[in-house]
Short mmCIF file of C-alpha atoms in Angstrom, two decimals:
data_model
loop_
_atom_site.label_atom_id
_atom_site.label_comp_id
_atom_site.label_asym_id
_atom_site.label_seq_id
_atom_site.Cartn_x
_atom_site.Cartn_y
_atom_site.Cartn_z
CA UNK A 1 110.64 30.43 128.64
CA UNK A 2 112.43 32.03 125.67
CA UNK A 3 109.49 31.57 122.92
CA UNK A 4 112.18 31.79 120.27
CA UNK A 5 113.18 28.25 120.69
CA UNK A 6 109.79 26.72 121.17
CA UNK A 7 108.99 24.28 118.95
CA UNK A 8 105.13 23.77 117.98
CA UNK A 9 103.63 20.80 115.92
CA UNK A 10 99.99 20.66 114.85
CA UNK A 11 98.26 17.96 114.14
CA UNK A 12 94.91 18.53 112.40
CA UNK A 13 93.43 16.62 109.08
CA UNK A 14 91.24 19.60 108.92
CA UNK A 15 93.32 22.41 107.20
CA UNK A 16 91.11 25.02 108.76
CA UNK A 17 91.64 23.74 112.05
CA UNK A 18 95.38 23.98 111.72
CA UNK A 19 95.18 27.61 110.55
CA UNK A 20 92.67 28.94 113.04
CA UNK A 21 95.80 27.46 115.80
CA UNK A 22 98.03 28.99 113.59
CA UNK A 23 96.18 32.52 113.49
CA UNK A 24 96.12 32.19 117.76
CA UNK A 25 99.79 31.79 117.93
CA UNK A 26 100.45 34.51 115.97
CA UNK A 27 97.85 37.20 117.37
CA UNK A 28 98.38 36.19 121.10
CA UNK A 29 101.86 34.50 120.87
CA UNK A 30 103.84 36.09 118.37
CA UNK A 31 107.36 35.48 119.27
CA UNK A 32 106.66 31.49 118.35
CA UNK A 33 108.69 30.94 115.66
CA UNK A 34 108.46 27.32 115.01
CA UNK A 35 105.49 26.13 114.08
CA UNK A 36 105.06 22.65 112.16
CA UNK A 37 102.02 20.91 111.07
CA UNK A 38 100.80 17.93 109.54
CA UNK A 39 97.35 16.55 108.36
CA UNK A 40 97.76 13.03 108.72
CA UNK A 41 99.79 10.51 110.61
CA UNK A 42 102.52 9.63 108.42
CA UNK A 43 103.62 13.72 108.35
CA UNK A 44 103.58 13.67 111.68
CA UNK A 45 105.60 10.92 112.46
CA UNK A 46 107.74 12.49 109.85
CA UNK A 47 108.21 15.63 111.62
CA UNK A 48 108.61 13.80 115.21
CA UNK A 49 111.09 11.67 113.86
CA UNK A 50 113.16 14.50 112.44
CA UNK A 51 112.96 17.04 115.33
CA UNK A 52 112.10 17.30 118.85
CA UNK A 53 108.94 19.30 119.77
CA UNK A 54 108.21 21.27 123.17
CA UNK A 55 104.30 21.32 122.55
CA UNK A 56 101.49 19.21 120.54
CA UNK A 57 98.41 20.34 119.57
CA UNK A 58 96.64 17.22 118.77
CA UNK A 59 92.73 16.52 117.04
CA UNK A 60 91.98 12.68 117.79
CA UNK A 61 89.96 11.97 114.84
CA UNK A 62 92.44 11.45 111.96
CA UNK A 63 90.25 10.16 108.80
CA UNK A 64 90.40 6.19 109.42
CA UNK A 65 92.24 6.50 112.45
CA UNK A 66 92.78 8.15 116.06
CA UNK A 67 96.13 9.94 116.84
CA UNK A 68 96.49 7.40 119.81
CA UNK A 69 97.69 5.08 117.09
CA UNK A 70 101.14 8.01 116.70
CA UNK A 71 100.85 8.13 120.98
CA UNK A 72 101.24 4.69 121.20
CA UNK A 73 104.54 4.48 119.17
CA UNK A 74 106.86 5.19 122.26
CA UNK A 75 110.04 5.60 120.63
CA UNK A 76 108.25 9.53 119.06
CA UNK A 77 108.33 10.82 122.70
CA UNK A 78 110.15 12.17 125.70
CA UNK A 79 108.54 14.70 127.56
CA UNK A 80 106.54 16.38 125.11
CA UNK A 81 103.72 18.94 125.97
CA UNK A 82 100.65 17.18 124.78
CA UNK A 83 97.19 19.57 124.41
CA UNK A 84 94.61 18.00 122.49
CA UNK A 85 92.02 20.03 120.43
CA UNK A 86 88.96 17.90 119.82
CA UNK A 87 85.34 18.33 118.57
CA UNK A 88 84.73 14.66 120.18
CA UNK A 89 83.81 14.21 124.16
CA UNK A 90 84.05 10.69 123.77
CA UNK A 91 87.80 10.38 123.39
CA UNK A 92 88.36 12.21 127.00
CA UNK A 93 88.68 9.10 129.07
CA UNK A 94 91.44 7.40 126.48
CA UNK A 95 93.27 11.29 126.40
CA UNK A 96 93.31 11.20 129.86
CA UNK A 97 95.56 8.05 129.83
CA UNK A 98 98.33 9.70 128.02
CA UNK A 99 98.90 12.08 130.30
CA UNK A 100 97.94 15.10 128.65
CA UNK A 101 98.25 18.88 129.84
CA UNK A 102 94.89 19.85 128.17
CA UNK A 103 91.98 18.65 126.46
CA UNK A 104 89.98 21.11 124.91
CA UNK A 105 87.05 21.10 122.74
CA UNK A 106 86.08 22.70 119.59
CA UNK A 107 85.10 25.40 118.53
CA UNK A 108 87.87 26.56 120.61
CA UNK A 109 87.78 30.23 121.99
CA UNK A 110 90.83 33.14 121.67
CA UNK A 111 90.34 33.56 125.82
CA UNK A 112 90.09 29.52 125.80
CA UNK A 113 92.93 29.48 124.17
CA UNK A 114 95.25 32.04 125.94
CA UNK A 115 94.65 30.89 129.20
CA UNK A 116 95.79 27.22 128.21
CA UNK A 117 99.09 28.81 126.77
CA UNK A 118 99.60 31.03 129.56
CA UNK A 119 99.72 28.01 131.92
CA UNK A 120 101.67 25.66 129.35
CA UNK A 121 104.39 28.05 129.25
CA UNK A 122 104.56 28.35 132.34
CA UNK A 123 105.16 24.73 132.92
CA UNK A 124 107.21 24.41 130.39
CA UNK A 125 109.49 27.26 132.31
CA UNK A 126 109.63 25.30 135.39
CA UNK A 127 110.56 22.34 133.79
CA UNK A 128 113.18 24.40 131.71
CA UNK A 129 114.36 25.49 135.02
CA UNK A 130 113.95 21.98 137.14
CA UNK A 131 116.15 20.43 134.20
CA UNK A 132 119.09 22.53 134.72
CA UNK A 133 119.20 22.17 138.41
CA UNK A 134 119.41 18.75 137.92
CA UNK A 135 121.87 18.45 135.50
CA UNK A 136 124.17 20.87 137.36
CA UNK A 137 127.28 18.59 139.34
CA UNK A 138 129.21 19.43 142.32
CA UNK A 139 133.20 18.08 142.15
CA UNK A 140 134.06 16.74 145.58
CA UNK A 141 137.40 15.43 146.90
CA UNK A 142 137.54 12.92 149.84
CA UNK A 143 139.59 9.61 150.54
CA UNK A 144 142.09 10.22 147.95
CA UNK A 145 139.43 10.16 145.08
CA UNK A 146 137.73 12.78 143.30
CA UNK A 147 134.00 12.76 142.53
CA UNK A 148 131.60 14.50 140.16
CA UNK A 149 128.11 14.43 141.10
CA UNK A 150 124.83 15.09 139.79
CA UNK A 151 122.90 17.54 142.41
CA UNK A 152 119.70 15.46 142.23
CA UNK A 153 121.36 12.53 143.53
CA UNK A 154 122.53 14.15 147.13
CA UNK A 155 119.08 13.15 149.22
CA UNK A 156 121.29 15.11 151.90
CA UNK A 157 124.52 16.30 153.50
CA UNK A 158 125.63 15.97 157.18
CA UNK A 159 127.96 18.05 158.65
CA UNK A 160 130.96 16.65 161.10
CA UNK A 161 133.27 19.20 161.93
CA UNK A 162 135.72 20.29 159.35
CA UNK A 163 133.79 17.30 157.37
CA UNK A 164 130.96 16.66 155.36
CA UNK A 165 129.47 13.49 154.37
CA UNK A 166 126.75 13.66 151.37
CA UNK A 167 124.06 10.89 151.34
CA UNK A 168 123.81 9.88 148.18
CA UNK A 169 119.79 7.95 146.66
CA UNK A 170 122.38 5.09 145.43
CA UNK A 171 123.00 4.32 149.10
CA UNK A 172 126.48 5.64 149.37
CA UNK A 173 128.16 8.19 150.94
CA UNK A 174 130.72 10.66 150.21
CA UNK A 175 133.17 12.20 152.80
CA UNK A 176 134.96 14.90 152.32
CA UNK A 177 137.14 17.75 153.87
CA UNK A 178 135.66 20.72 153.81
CA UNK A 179 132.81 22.43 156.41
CA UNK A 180 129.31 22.63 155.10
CA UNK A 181 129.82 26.08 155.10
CA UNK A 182 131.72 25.84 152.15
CA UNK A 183 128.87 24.14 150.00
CA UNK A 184 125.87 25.39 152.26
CA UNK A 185 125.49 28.62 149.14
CA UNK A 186 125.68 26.43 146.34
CA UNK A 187 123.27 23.75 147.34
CA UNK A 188 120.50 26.33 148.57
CA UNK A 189 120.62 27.57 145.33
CA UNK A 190 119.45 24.64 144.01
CA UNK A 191 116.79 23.61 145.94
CA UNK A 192 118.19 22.51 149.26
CA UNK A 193 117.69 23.67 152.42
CA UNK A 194 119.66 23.96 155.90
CA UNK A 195 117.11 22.37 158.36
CA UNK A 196 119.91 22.48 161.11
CA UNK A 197 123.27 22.82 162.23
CA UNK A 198 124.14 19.72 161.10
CA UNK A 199 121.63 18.77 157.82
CA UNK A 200 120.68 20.45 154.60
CA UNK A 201 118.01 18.40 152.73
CA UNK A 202 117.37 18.19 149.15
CA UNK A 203 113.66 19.90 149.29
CA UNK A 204 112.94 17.42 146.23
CA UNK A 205 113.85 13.91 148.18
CA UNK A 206 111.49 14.60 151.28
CA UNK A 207 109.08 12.36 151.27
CA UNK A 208 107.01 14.03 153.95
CA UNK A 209 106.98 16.76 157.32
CA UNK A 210 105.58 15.57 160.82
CA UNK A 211 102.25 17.31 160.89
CA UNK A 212 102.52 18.56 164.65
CA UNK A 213 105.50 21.12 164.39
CA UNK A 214 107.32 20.51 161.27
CA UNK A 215 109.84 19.00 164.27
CA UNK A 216 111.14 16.63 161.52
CA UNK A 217 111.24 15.31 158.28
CA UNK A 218 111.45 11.74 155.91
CA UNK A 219 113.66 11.52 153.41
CA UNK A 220 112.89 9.48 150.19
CA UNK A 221 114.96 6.82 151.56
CA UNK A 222 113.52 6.78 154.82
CA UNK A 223 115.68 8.50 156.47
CA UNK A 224 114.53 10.89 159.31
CA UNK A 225 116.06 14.68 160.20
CA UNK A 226 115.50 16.83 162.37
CA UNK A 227 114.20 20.11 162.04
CA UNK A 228 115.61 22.51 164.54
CA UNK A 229 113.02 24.85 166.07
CA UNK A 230 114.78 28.30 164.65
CA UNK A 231 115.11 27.07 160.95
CA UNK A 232 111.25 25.80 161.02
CA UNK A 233 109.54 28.87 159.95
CA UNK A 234 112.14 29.28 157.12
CA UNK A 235 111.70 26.13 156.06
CA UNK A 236 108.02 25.36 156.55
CA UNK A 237 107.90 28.90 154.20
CA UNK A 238 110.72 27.30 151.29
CA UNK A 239 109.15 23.65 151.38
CA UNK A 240 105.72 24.88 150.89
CA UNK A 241 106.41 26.81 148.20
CA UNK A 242 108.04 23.97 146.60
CA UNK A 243 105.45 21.54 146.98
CA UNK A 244 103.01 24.12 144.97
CA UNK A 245 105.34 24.02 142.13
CA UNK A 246 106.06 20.63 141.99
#
């Protein structure tokens, strides 16, 4: 991920707890230009409501008050990275229920630290990269009407010839005609894959493999493929590697 554009909030009613984040980012993570803080609720729904941030670093204990009280004003968040940096065991259970990437406790160490970063950006890269493969459309033609659709909405395509019909999750389906050869490039290059002659799956909308030869596969809507026996090892290889990320 391109550190240049991430955007960092700290939340801390301790000023010295703020800096010593501060000092990390800039010794270990220097290209992080954006970095906002705030030592009490009200700045930091101030900041929140002003400006989207990529990644929170939260303390709990906030004078009279918890930061859960900010959390639990959903209209502050999307899909915020939340890391919580805590001198308090006590709060873990309640954390836990907001989903956080991290909860780490004080005094907080430079390796500690790193390492947490390391995988955050990481994530944050995959989702960078999961987001634009989703928002990414195909433009098909096919009974006189033209169509522009959204990538993560094809569960699947099935070819018929010089035709191709795409299963849409809504339940419809699209005809069109053109081979699959002429999308079968496009699509694998956003996480499909050609399980045979006739199918490429979205690897995101199966649901789940058979377990005694990878012979064929479920679909989110319940639909079952085959899996023909020369594609397998490909696939098994591709769909394996994409549960691990997801």
């Amino acid at each position: 991920m391109n550190l240049d554009n991430l955007h960092v909030l700290i939340v801390d009613d301790e000023p010295d707890g703020i800096d010593y984040i501060v000092e990390l980012l800039r010794t270990y993570f220097p290209t992080v230009e954006h970095l906002h803080t705030a030592e009490n609720l009200i700045r930091a729904r101030e900041i929140l409501t002003h400006r989207k941030m990529d990644l929170l670093f939260l303390d709990i204990r906030m004078q009279d008050s918890t930061v859960f009280k900010l959390l639990n004003e959903g209209d502050l968040f999307t899909d915020e990275v939340l890391i919580f940096v805590t001198g308090h065991k006590e709060y873990a259970f309640e954390a836990i229920r907001t989903r956080p990437f991290d909860y780490l406790l004080k005094p907080l160490s430079p390796k500690e630290f790193v390492q947490c970063m390391d995988k955050c950006l990481q994530y944050l890269t995959e989702q960078k990269s999961r987001k634009s493969i989703s928002d990414k459309v195909l433009v098909l033609s096919g009974s006189g009407r033209q169509y522009t659709i959204r990538m993560c909405q094809i569960l699947y395509c099935r070819s018929m010839g010089a035709y191709t019909s795409f299963v849409l999750r809504s339940g419809k389906s699209i005809m069109v005609s053109k081979a699959m050869n002429h999308f079968q490039e496009e699509l694998e290059e956003n996480g499909f894959y050609r399980i045979h002659n006739s199918y490429v799956a979205n690897l995101k909308h199966i649901d789940s493999v058979d377990s005694k030869g990878s012979t064929h596969v479920v679909l989110t809507n319940g639909d079952t493929l085959p899996v023909s026996r020369p594609r397998r090892p490909g696939f098994n290889r591709v769909f394996n590697g994409e549960v691990r990320r997801g």
